Short mmCIF file of C-alpha atoms in Angstrom, two decimals:
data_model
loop_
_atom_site.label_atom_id
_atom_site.label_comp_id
_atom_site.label_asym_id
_atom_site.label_seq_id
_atom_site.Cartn_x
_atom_site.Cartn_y
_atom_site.Cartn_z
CA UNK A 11 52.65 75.02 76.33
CA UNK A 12 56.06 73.59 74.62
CA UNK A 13 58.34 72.10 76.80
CA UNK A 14 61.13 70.57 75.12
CA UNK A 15 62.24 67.37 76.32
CA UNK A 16 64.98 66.60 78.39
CA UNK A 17 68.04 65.85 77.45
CA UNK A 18 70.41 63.18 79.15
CA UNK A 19 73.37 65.26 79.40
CA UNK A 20 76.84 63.57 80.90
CA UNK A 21 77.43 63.34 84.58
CA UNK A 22 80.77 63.28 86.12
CA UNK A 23 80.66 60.57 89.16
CA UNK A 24 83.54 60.06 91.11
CA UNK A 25 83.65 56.77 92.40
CA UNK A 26 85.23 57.07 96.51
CA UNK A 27 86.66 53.45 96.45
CA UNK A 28 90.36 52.41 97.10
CA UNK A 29 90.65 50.34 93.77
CA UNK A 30 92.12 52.83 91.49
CA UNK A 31 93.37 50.20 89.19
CA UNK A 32 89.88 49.07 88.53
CA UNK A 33 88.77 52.81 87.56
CA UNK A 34 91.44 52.86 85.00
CA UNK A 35 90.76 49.61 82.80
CA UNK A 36 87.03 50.61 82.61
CA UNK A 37 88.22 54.25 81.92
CA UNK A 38 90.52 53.34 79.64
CA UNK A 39 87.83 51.06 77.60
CA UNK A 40 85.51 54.09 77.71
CA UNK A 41 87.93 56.49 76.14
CA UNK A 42 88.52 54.25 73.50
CA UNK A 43 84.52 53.69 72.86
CA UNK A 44 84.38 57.20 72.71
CA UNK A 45 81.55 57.02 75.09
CA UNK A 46 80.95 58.91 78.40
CA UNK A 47 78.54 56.87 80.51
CA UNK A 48 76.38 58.25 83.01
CA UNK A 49 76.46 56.07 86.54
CA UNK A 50 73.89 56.01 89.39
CA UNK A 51 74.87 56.07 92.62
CA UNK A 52 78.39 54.56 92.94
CA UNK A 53 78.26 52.14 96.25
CA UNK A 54 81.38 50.99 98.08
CA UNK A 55 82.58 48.08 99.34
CA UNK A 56 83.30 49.61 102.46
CA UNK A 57 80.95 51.17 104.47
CA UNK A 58 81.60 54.29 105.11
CA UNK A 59 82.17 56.20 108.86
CA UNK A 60 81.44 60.22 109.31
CA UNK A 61 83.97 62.09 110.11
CA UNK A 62 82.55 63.01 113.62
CA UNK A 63 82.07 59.18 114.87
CA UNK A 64 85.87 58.23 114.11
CA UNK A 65 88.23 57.97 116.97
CA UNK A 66 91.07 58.88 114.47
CA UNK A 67 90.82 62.84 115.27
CA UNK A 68 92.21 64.74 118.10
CA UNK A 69 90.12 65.29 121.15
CA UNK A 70 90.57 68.22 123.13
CA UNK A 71 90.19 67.02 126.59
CA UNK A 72 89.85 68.98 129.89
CA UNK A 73 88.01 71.75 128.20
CA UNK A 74 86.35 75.03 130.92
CA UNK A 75 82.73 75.33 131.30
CA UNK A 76 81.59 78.57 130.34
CA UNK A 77 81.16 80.58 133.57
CA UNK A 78 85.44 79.09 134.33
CA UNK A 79 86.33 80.88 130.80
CA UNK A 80 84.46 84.16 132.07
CA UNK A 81 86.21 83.88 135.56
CA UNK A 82 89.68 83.60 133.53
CA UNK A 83 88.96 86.45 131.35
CA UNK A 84 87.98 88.88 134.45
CA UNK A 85 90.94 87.67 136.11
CA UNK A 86 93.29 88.92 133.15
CA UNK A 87 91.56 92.08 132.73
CA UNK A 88 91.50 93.10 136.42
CA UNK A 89 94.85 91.99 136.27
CA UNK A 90 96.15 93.94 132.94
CA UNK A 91 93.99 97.08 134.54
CA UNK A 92 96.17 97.50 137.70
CA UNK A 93 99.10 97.08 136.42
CA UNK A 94 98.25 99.82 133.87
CA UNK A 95 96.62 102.05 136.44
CA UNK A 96 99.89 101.18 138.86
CA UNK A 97 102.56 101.72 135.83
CA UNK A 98 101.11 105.36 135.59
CA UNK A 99 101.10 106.08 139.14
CA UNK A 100 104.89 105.12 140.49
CA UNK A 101 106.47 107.13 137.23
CA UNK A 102 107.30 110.37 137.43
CA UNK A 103 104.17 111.14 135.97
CA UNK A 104 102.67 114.53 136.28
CA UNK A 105 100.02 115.21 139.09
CA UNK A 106 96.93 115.39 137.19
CA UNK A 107 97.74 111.97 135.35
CA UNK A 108 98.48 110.47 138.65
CA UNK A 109 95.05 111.32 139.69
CA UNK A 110 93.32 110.79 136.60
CA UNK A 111 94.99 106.90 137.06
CA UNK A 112 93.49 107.12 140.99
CA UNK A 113 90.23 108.10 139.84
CA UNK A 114 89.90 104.86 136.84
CA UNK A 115 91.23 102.60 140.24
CA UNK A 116 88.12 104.15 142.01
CA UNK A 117 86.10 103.08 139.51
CA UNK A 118 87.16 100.18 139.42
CA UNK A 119 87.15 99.77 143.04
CA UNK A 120 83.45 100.31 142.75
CA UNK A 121 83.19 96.29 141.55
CA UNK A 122 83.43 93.97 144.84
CA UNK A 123 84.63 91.65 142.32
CA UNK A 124 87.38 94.31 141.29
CA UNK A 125 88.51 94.54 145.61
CA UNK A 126 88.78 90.80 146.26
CA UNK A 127 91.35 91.16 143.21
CA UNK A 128 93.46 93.48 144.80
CA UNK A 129 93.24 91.22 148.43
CA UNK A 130 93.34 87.57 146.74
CA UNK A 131 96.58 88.80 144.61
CA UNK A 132 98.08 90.70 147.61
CA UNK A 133 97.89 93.91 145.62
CA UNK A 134 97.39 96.31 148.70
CA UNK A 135 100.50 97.33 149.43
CA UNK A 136 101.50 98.42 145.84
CA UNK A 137 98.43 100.28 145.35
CA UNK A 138 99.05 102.24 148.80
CA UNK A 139 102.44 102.65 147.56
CA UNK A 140 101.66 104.13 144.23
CA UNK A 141 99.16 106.52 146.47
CA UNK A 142 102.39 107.43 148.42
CA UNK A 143 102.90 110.83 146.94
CA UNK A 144 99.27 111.97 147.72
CA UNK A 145 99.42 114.18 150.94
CA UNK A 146 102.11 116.51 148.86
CA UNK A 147 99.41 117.53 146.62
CA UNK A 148 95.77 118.31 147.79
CA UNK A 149 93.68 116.85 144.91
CA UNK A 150 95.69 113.56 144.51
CA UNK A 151 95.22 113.76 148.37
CA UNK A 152 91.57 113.61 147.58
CA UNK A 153 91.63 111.04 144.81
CA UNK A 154 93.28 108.66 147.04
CA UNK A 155 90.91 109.26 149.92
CA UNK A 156 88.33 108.41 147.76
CA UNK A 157 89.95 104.56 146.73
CA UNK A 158 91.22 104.38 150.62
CA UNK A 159 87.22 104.55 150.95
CA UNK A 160 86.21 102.11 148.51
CA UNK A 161 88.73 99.89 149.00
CA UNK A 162 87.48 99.43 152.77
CA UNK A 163 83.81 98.81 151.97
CA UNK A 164 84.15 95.24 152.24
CA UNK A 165 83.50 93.92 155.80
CA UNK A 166 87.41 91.81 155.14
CA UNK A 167 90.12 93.98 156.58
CA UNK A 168 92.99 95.72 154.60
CA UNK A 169 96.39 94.68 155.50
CA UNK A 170 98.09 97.77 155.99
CA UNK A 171 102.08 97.71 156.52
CA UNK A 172 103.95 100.88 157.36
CA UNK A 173 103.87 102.72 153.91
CA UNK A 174 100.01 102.45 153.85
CA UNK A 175 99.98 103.99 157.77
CA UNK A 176 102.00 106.83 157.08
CA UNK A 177 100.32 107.81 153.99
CA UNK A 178 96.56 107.60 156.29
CA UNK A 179 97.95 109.32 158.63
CA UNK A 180 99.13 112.14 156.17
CA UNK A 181 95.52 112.09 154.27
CA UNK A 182 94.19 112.35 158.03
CA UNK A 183 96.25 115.62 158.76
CA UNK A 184 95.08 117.56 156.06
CA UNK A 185 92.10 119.96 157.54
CA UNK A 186 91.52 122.32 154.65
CA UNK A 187 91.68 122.56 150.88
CA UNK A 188 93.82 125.03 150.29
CA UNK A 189 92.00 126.57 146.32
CA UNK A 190 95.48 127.51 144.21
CA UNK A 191 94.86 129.09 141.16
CA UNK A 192 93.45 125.87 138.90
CA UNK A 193 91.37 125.03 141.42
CA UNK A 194 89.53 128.94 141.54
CA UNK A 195 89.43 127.95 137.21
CA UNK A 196 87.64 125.07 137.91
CA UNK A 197 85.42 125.93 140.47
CA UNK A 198 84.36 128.88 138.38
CA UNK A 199 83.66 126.61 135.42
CA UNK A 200 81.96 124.24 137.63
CA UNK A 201 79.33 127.27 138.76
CA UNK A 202 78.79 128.78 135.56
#
């Protein structure tokens, strides 16, 4: 085989050292040669520090462990889901999206995590209020039963204030389902 030999082709070198004026006498004297030289490794005077030993950047101090970042993240979603699911319920919504909202808070309600929420932010009373309307129509009635119950799983009592008893009170009255028309639609689907 024919290899051809290698040629010494020009190498641009910058040189990383405060003395500009330096650079351009010898610069100078090598654009007037006409000659580009090619350097080795250009040493400086000063030694040089990385970046990540210097004491010249910002340090962010006071900075959350991992499982204090999760916490904080739960805590805003649990926080940005009730007030969703509670923003639906006290409107003048519609019935069906009042208990579509009750049924997302009984999921929710599923999570112990999701309960001590409610009781460490002192959330009871608003949700029992937004469940206020529920003994006027049977399957809200139901709906809200069914977060009443998971909301008292826990072995900690629920504060309950006057609102909160008269609505279970009103869920406790109610001895039959009376079946309107939508609910015969349903229950038909349901069986086929």
């Amino acid at each position: 085989k024919f290899v051809a030999p290698k040629e010494r082709r020009p190498v641009y070198q910058h040189k990383w050292t405060e003395n500009d004026e330096d650079e351009n006498e010898s610069g100078s004297e090598g654009a007037a040669g006409g000659r580009v030289g090619v350097a080795g490794p250009v040493t400086s005077k000063q030694q040089r520090i990385p970046i990540y030993k210097s004491n010249e950047g910002a340090r962010v101090h006071k900075v959350k462990e991992a499982h204090q970042c999760l916490e904080s993240g739960e805590h805003d979603d649990f926080k940005q889901d009730i007030e969703y699911i509670l923003s639906t319920m006290k409107g003048d919504s519609s019935a069906n999206i009042k208990c579509l909202s009750a049924i997302s808070l009984a999921r929710k309600c599923v999570s112990p995590e999701f309960r001590q929420f409610i009781r460490s932010e002192g959330l009871v009373s608003n949700v029992f209020k937004g469940l206020a309307e529920a003994a006027n129509d049977q399957n809200l009635a139901l709906c809200a039963s069914t977060v009443i119950y998971l909301m008292s799983r826990d072995f900690i009592s629920i504060p309950v204030d006057a609102h909160s008893l008269r609505l279970l009170s009103q869920l406790l009255r109610i001895e039959k389902l009376e079946q309107n028309e939508e609910q015969k639609k349903y229950a038909t689907m349901v069986s086929l």
